[in-house]
Short mmCIF file of C-alpha atoms and ligand atoms in Angstrom, two decimals:
data_model
loop_
_atom_site.label_atom_id
_atom_site.label_comp_id
_atom_site.label_asym_id
_atom_site.label_seq_id
_atom_site.Cartn_x
_atom_site.Cartn_y
_atom_site.Cartn_z
CA MET A 1 0.00 0.00 0.00
CA ARG A 2 1.58 3.35 -1.06
CA LYS A 3 2.07 6.59 0.95
CA THR A 4 -1.13 8.33 -0.21
CA SER A 5 -3.26 5.27 0.26
CA LYS A 6 -1.54 4.71 3.61
CA LEU A 7 -2.92 8.05 4.86
CA LEU A 8 -6.38 7.00 3.73
CA ALA A 9 -5.89 3.63 5.39
CA LEU A 10 -4.79 5.28 8.62
CA GLY A 11 -7.94 7.39 8.55
CA ALA A 12 -10.07 4.31 7.92
CA LEU A 13 -8.16 2.46 10.58
CA SER A 14 -8.81 5.06 13.25
CA ALA A 15 -12.49 5.07 12.24
CA MET A 16 -12.61 1.30 12.60
CA LEU A 17 -10.80 1.42 15.93
CA MET A 18 -13.26 3.98 17.21
CA SER A 19 -16.13 1.85 15.93
CA GLY A 20 -14.51 -1.20 17.57
CA ALA A 21 -14.38 -2.95 14.16
CA ALA A 22 -11.62 -5.53 13.44
CA ILE A 23 -8.33 -4.02 12.24
CA ALA A 24 -8.12 -4.37 8.46
CA GLN A 25 -5.07 -6.38 7.27
CA ASP A 26 -3.04 -4.09 5.02
CA LYS A 27 -2.87 -5.67 1.55
CA ILE A 28 0.62 -5.20 0.10
CA THR A 29 1.73 -5.59 -3.51
CA ILE A 30 5.16 -7.10 -4.13
CA GLY A 31 7.29 -6.67 -7.24
CA PHE A 32 9.59 -9.54 -8.25
CA LEU A 33 12.47 -8.68 -10.60
CA PRO A 34 15.12 -11.45 -10.92
CA GLY A 35 18.23 -11.36 -13.07
CA VAL A 36 17.24 -13.31 -16.18
CA VAL A 37 15.05 -16.10 -17.52
CA ASP A 38 16.78 -19.27 -16.35
CA PRO A 39 15.95 -22.37 -14.28
CA PHE A 40 17.46 -20.90 -11.11
CA TYR A 41 15.18 -17.88 -11.10
CA GLN A 42 12.22 -19.94 -12.31
CA VAL A 43 12.54 -22.03 -9.14
CA MET A 44 12.92 -18.84 -7.13
CA GLU A 45 9.65 -17.64 -8.66
CA LEU A 46 7.96 -20.84 -7.48
CA GLY A 47 9.01 -19.90 -3.94
CA VAL A 48 7.78 -16.34 -4.35
CA MET A 49 4.39 -17.49 -5.64
CA ALA A 50 4.01 -20.16 -2.95
CA ALA A 51 4.60 -17.63 -0.18
CA ALA A 52 2.30 -15.08 -1.84
CA LYS A 53 -0.46 -17.72 -1.99
CA ASP A 54 0.10 -18.75 1.62
CA LEU A 55 0.01 -15.12 2.77
CA GLY A 56 -2.71 -13.90 0.39
CA LEU A 57 -0.47 -11.31 -1.26
CA GLU A 58 -0.29 -9.86 -4.78
CA VAL A 59 2.94 -10.28 -6.81
CA VAL A 60 3.87 -8.44 -10.01
CA THR A 61 6.64 -10.38 -11.78
CA GLN A 62 8.87 -9.12 -14.58
CA ILE A 63 11.81 -11.29 -15.73
CA PRO A 64 14.52 -9.81 -18.01
CA ALA A 65 15.14 -11.82 -21.20
CA THR A 66 18.88 -11.24 -20.89
CA TRP A 67 21.25 -10.29 -18.06
CA GLY A 68 22.38 -6.72 -17.56
CA VAL A 69 21.65 -3.33 -16.02
CA GLU A 70 20.63 -1.99 -19.41
CA VAL A 71 17.78 -4.52 -19.44
CA GLN A 72 16.91 -4.64 -15.74
CA THR A 73 16.83 -0.87 -15.10
CA PRO A 74 14.00 0.02 -17.53
CA ILE A 75 11.92 -2.82 -16.09
CA LEU A 76 12.62 -1.50 -12.59
CA ASP A 77 11.64 2.02 -13.64
CA ALA A 78 8.37 0.74 -15.13
CA MET A 79 7.59 -1.06 -11.88
CA VAL A 80 8.19 2.16 -9.93
CA ALA A 81 5.96 4.07 -12.37
CA ARG A 82 3.06 1.73 -11.63
CA GLY A 83 2.65 3.46 -8.28
CA ASP A 84 1.20 0.36 -6.57
CA ILE A 85 4.32 -1.61 -5.61
CA ASP A 86 5.05 -1.62 -1.87
CA PHE A 87 8.02 -4.02 -1.78
CA LEU A 88 10.46 -5.07 -4.49
CA ILE A 89 12.26 -8.41 -4.42
CA ILE A 90 15.19 -8.02 -6.82
CA ALA A 91 18.41 -9.77 -7.89
CA PRO A 92 20.58 -6.78 -8.83
CA THR A 93 22.49 -7.46 -12.05
CA ASP A 94 25.38 -5.27 -10.94
CA LYS A 95 26.37 -4.64 -7.31
CA ASP A 96 27.27 -1.00 -8.01
CA GLN A 97 25.30 0.16 -11.05
CA MET A 98 21.94 -0.92 -9.59
CA ILE A 99 22.37 1.17 -6.42
CA ALA A 100 21.16 4.48 -7.88
CA PRO A 101 18.06 3.09 -9.67
CA LEU A 102 17.07 1.24 -6.50
CA GLU A 103 17.59 4.33 -4.35
CA LEU A 104 15.10 6.09 -6.63
CA ALA A 105 12.67 3.20 -6.13
CA LEU A 106 13.13 3.54 -2.36
CA GLU A 107 12.52 7.28 -2.52
CA SER A 108 9.24 6.56 -4.35
CA GLY A 109 8.10 4.52 -1.33
CA ILE A 110 9.12 1.00 -2.38
CA GLN A 111 11.05 -1.07 0.18
CA ILE A 112 13.80 -3.30 -1.25
CA ILE A 113 14.78 -6.91 -0.52
CA THR A 114 17.65 -8.37 -2.55
CA VAL A 115 17.76 -12.06 -3.41
CA ASP A 116 20.68 -14.08 -4.75
CA THR A 117 22.85 -11.09 -5.69
CA PHE A 118 23.31 -8.05 -3.53
CA LEU A 119 24.27 -4.36 -3.62
CA GLY A 120 27.62 -3.01 -2.43
CA ASP A 121 29.28 -5.63 -0.22
CA GLY A 122 26.02 -7.22 0.90
CA ASP A 123 26.41 -5.96 4.48
CA TYR A 124 23.24 -3.90 4.87
CA LEU A 125 23.97 -3.28 8.54
CA ASN A 126 27.46 -1.68 8.38
CA GLY A 127 28.41 -1.71 4.70
CA PRO A 128 28.39 1.03 2.05
CA VAL A 129 24.76 0.23 1.15
CA THR A 130 22.26 -0.15 4.00
CA PHE A 131 18.85 0.74 2.55
CA PRO A 132 17.61 -2.76 1.56
CA ILE A 133 15.77 -4.72 4.26
CA SER A 134 17.82 -7.88 3.76
CA ALA A 135 20.14 -9.81 1.43
CA ILE A 136 18.84 -13.36 1.03
CA GLY A 137 21.06 -15.75 -0.93
CA SER A 138 23.84 -18.33 -0.97
CA ASP A 139 27.21 -17.93 0.70
CA ASN A 140 28.81 -17.87 -2.72
CA THR A 141 32.39 -17.61 -1.50
CA GLU A 142 31.85 -20.88 0.36
CA GLY A 143 30.14 -22.27 -2.73
CA GLY A 144 33.28 -21.49 -4.71
CA ARG A 145 35.41 -23.23 -2.08
CA ILE A 146 33.18 -26.34 -2.20
CA SER A 147 33.42 -26.33 -6.00
CA ALA A 148 37.21 -26.05 -5.90
CA ARG A 149 37.60 -28.94 -3.47
CA GLY A 150 35.24 -31.02 -5.59
CA LEU A 151 37.19 -30.31 -8.76
CA ALA A 152 40.51 -30.94 -7.03
CA LYS A 153 39.24 -34.33 -5.88
CA ALA A 154 37.99 -35.16 -9.38
CA ILE A 155 41.38 -34.41 -11.00
CA GLY A 156 43.50 -36.09 -8.34
CA GLY A 157 44.78 -32.90 -6.75
CA GLU A 158 46.97 -31.72 -9.63
CA GLY A 159 46.78 -30.19 -13.08
CA SER A 160 45.49 -27.11 -14.85
CA VAL A 161 41.96 -25.82 -14.36
CA TYR A 162 39.89 -23.00 -15.83
CA ILE A 163 36.93 -20.90 -14.76
CA ASN A 164 34.09 -19.93 -17.05
CA SER A 165 31.85 -17.25 -15.55
CA THR A 166 29.28 -14.63 -16.53
CA ASN A 167 29.86 -10.94 -15.83
CA PRO A 168 32.32 -8.93 -13.75
CA ASN A 169 30.79 -7.06 -10.79
CA VAL A 170 28.00 -9.54 -10.22
CA SER A 171 28.25 -10.27 -6.51
CA SER A 172 27.34 -13.97 -6.73
CA VAL A 173 29.61 -15.31 -9.48
CA GLU A 174 32.39 -12.94 -8.41
CA ALA A 175 32.36 -14.50 -4.93
CA ARG A 176 32.34 -18.01 -6.39
CA ALA A 177 35.53 -17.32 -8.33
CA ILE A 178 37.12 -15.75 -5.24
CA GLY A 179 36.31 -18.81 -3.13
CA PHE A 180 37.48 -21.16 -5.87
CA ASN A 181 40.81 -19.37 -6.32
CA ASP A 182 41.29 -19.12 -2.55
CA VAL A 183 41.14 -22.89 -2.15
CA MET A 184 43.26 -23.63 -5.22
CA ASP A 185 45.89 -21.12 -4.11
CA ASN A 186 46.03 -22.23 -0.48
CA GLU A 187 45.12 -25.92 -0.43
CA PHE A 188 46.27 -27.37 -3.77
CA PRO A 189 49.80 -26.31 -4.74
CA GLY A 190 49.72 -28.89 -7.56
CA ILE A 191 46.80 -27.17 -9.29
CA THR A 192 47.13 -24.11 -11.52
CA VAL A 193 44.16 -21.92 -12.44
CA VAL A 194 45.01 -20.94 -16.04
CA GLY A 195 42.41 -18.20 -16.25
CA ILE A 196 38.80 -17.02 -16.23
CA ASP A 197 36.54 -15.96 -19.08
CA PHE A 198 33.31 -13.94 -18.88
CA ASN A 199 30.48 -15.13 -21.17
CA LEU A 200 27.98 -12.35 -20.25
CA ASP A 201 25.55 -15.13 -19.30
CA ASP A 202 25.41 -16.52 -22.80
CA MET A 203 25.83 -20.28 -23.15
CA ASN A 204 27.13 -20.20 -26.72
CA THR A 205 29.84 -17.77 -25.71
CA ALA A 206 30.73 -20.10 -22.84
CA VAL A 207 31.05 -22.98 -25.33
CA GLN A 208 33.35 -20.95 -27.58
CA GLN A 209 35.51 -19.73 -24.69
CA THR A 210 35.91 -23.17 -23.16
CA SER A 211 36.67 -24.74 -26.55
CA ALA A 212 39.37 -22.12 -27.13
CA THR A 213 40.86 -22.88 -23.72
CA LEU A 214 40.87 -26.61 -24.43
CA GLU A 215 42.84 -25.83 -27.60
CA ARG A 216 45.21 -23.44 -25.80
CA VAL A 217 45.80 -25.78 -22.83
CA PRO A 218 45.91 -29.34 -24.25
CA ASP A 219 46.43 -30.91 -20.82
CA LEU A 220 43.60 -29.00 -19.15
CA ALA A 221 42.29 -31.20 -16.34
CA GLY A 222 39.14 -29.41 -15.19
CA VAL A 223 36.65 -26.58 -15.66
CA PHE A 224 34.49 -24.72 -13.14
CA GLY A 225 31.29 -23.27 -14.56
CA THR A 226 30.14 -20.62 -12.06
CA ASN A 227 26.44 -20.61 -13.00
CA VAL A 228 23.75 -22.20 -15.15
CA PHE A 229 24.87 -20.99 -18.60
CA SER A 230 28.61 -21.08 -17.79
CA ALA A 231 28.42 -24.71 -16.67
CA GLN A 232 26.18 -25.72 -19.56
CA GLY A 233 28.59 -24.09 -21.99
CA ALA A 234 31.66 -25.62 -20.39
CA GLY A 235 30.16 -29.10 -20.32
CA THR A 236 29.05 -28.83 -23.93
CA ALA A 237 32.51 -27.71 -25.04
CA VAL A 238 34.18 -30.61 -23.22
CA VAL A 239 31.81 -33.11 -24.87
CA ASN A 240 32.23 -31.46 -28.27
CA ALA A 241 35.99 -31.94 -27.90
CA GLY A 242 35.46 -35.65 -27.18
CA LEU A 243 36.83 -35.10 -23.64
CA GLY A 244 33.78 -36.00 -21.58
CA GLY A 245 35.02 -37.79 -18.46
CA VAL A 246 38.61 -36.81 -19.26
CA VAL A 247 38.35 -33.08 -18.51
CA GLN A 248 36.32 -32.83 -15.33
CA VAL A 249 33.56 -30.24 -14.97
CA VAL A 250 32.07 -28.80 -11.79
CA ALA A 251 28.69 -27.17 -12.35
CA TYR A 252 27.26 -24.48 -10.06
CA ASP A 253 23.46 -24.76 -10.21
CA ALA A 254 21.50 -27.98 -10.37
CA THR A 255 19.77 -27.77 -13.71
CA GLN A 256 18.41 -30.85 -15.46
CA PHE A 257 21.21 -30.34 -18.01
CA ALA A 258 23.87 -30.47 -15.32
CA ILE A 259 22.32 -33.60 -13.83
CA GLU A 260 22.23 -35.30 -17.23
CA GLN A 261 25.94 -34.48 -17.69
CA LEU A 262 26.57 -35.81 -14.18
CA ARG A 263 24.99 -39.11 -15.11
CA GLU A 264 26.97 -39.18 -18.39
CA GLY A 265 30.23 -38.68 -16.47
CA THR A 266 31.07 -35.28 -17.96
CA VAL A 267 30.21 -33.39 -14.77
CA SER A 268 31.68 -34.69 -11.52
CA LEU A 269 29.95 -32.36 -9.03
CA VAL A 270 26.82 -30.21 -9.10
CA LEU A 271 26.24 -27.51 -6.50
CA ALA A 272 22.54 -26.88 -5.93
CA GLN A 273 21.53 -23.58 -4.43
CA LYS A 274 18.14 -23.12 -2.76
CA PRO A 275 16.37 -20.48 -4.90
CA TYR A 276 12.93 -21.63 -3.73
CA ASP A 277 13.90 -20.78 -0.16
CA MET A 278 15.23 -17.39 -1.26
CA GLY A 279 11.98 -16.51 -2.98
CA TYR A 280 9.70 -17.78 -0.23
CA MET A 281 11.61 -16.06 2.54
CA ALA A 282 11.80 -12.75 0.67
CA VAL A 283 8.00 -12.62 0.52
CA GLN A 284 7.79 -13.52 4.21
CA PHE A 285 10.18 -10.65 4.97
CA ALA A 286 8.03 -8.21 3.02
CA ALA A 287 4.87 -9.32 4.83
CA ALA A 288 6.60 -9.16 8.21
CA THR A 289 7.89 -5.66 7.53
CA ALA A 290 4.42 -4.53 6.42
CA SER A 291 3.06 -5.88 9.69
CA GLY A 292 5.50 -3.85 11.74
CA VAL A 293 8.35 -6.32 12.33
CA THR A 294 11.67 -4.46 12.67
CA SER A 295 14.00 -7.25 13.80
CA LEU A 296 14.58 -9.10 10.52
CA PRO A 297 18.18 -10.18 9.83
CA THR A 298 19.86 -8.02 7.19
CA LYS A 299 21.56 -11.12 5.76
CA VAL A 300 20.19 -14.64 5.30
CA GLU A 301 22.47 -17.31 3.88
CA THR A 302 20.55 -20.16 2.34
CA GLY A 303 22.30 -23.51 2.00
CA PHE A 304 23.55 -25.90 -0.68
CA ALA A 305 22.98 -29.47 -1.76
CA ILE A 306 26.20 -31.03 -3.04
CA ILE A 307 25.23 -33.54 -5.71
CA ASP A 308 27.42 -36.28 -7.18
CA ILE A 309 26.86 -39.60 -8.93
CA ASP A 310 26.57 -41.42 -5.62
CA ASN A 311 23.74 -39.37 -4.12
CA VAL A 312 21.89 -37.98 -7.16
CA ASP A 313 19.10 -40.55 -6.73
CA ASP A 314 18.69 -39.89 -3.02
CA PRO A 315 15.32 -38.13 -2.72
CA GLU A 316 16.65 -35.92 0.07
CA VAL A 317 19.25 -34.61 -2.39
CA ALA A 318 17.35 -34.84 -5.67
CA ARG A 319 14.68 -32.56 -4.24
CA PHE A 320 17.07 -29.64 -4.78
CA ILE A 321 17.45 -30.26 -8.52
CA TYR A 322 15.84 -27.26 -10.26
CA GLN A 323 12.45 -28.61 -11.40
CA VAL A 324 10.87 -25.95 -13.57
CA PRO A 325 7.42 -26.01 -15.19
CA ASN A 326 7.56 -26.70 -18.95
O1 T6T B 401 23.77 -18.96 -10.48
C1 T6T B 401 22.57 -18.29 -10.57
C2 T6T B 401 22.60 -17.07 -9.70
O2 T6T B 401 22.98 -17.46 -8.38
C3 T6T B 401 23.62 -16.06 -10.21
O3 T6T B 401 23.56 -14.88 -9.46
C4 T6T B 401 23.36 -15.74 -11.71
O4 T6T B 401 23.31 -16.92 -12.42
C5 T6T B 401 22.28 -17.84 -12.00
O5 T6T B 401 21.08 -17.20 -12.12
C6 T6T B 401 22.16 -19.01 -12.85
O6 T6T B 401 22.02 -18.59 -14.21
#
C-alpha cells in the first residue's frame, strides 16, 4: 500500500478502531524482478508465488530476457511508475550500477529486498549500502570453495583448471571465483588456475571460450562453470571436444542439463543452491515488515545441496534439482 493510500488507510483504521471494528489487514503488492530467464530464477519464482499464496499477497513479476543493467533498469523504472508496488524483491544485475536506480525506487516509497545477488558488499547493517531490508542468498564464496575442493578431488589434486563465468561485478559469481581461487591457491599447490573468461551469461559464448581454452591448454584437467549458462557451456565444449570424463567439470546450479551431464560422467559435481527458499523467505520478509516487524536479519544465507553420482538418486538430495514447469 503506497504513501497516499496509507494516509487513507490510517484514517479508515482510526475510524474502525473507534467503531470497535476488526483491524483491516493491510494488503501489500510485491514486485519480483530477478536477473534473467533461467531455471534458477524460475525455481525462485515458485518460492515467491508459494509464499504469496500462503500469505494472500499480490505479486507483479517481470523477468529480463537477458542479463544486464541496461535490461533490468528500464523494467525497474516501469515497476516504480506503476505506483502500486510496496516491496520489491530483486536480484541486482550489478552490485554497483543498480544502487542508484534502487535508491530512486526507495525514494518513491518501495522497500527493497535483494535475493541471490546483492548491492555493495552485501552488508546492509554496516556496509556502504544499507537501505535494503535484507540480502537473502547463498554464501557464494563458500560455494566457490566447495566447488574447488570437488574439482581438485575429481582431478586427483593436480593439473590445470579453468573458470568460465558470466559478468564482472555480479556479486554472486564474483564470490564463487574468489572462493574457488582461494582454495586452489592455499590448499592445492599442484593445481594451476590458467584463467577465467566472462560469457555475459550466454551459453554459446561459454562454449566458444571453453573450446578455445581446451585448444590453448591441451592438458587442461578441469573446468568450473560458475552458474547455469557457464556450466552448460563448459560441459558442452568438453563433450564437443570428445573429452567427456577426461576433462572434469564442476557445475554451479543444479539444472536438469547439469544432472544429465553428471549421469553421463562429464560433470563430476553439481552444487545446488536453494532459490525456492530465497523466494519464499523474501515474501515472508516483506509481509513481516508490512506488519511492523523491525527485527529481521539483514543477511540470510541459504544452504547448498552437493550432488554427485553417488547421491543424485537420493530423494533428500534430488529434491534440490531445479524442477521448472515446462
Ligand atoms: O547462479 C545463478 C545465480 O545465483 C547467479 O547470481 C546468476 O546466475 C544464476 O542465475 C544461474 O544462471
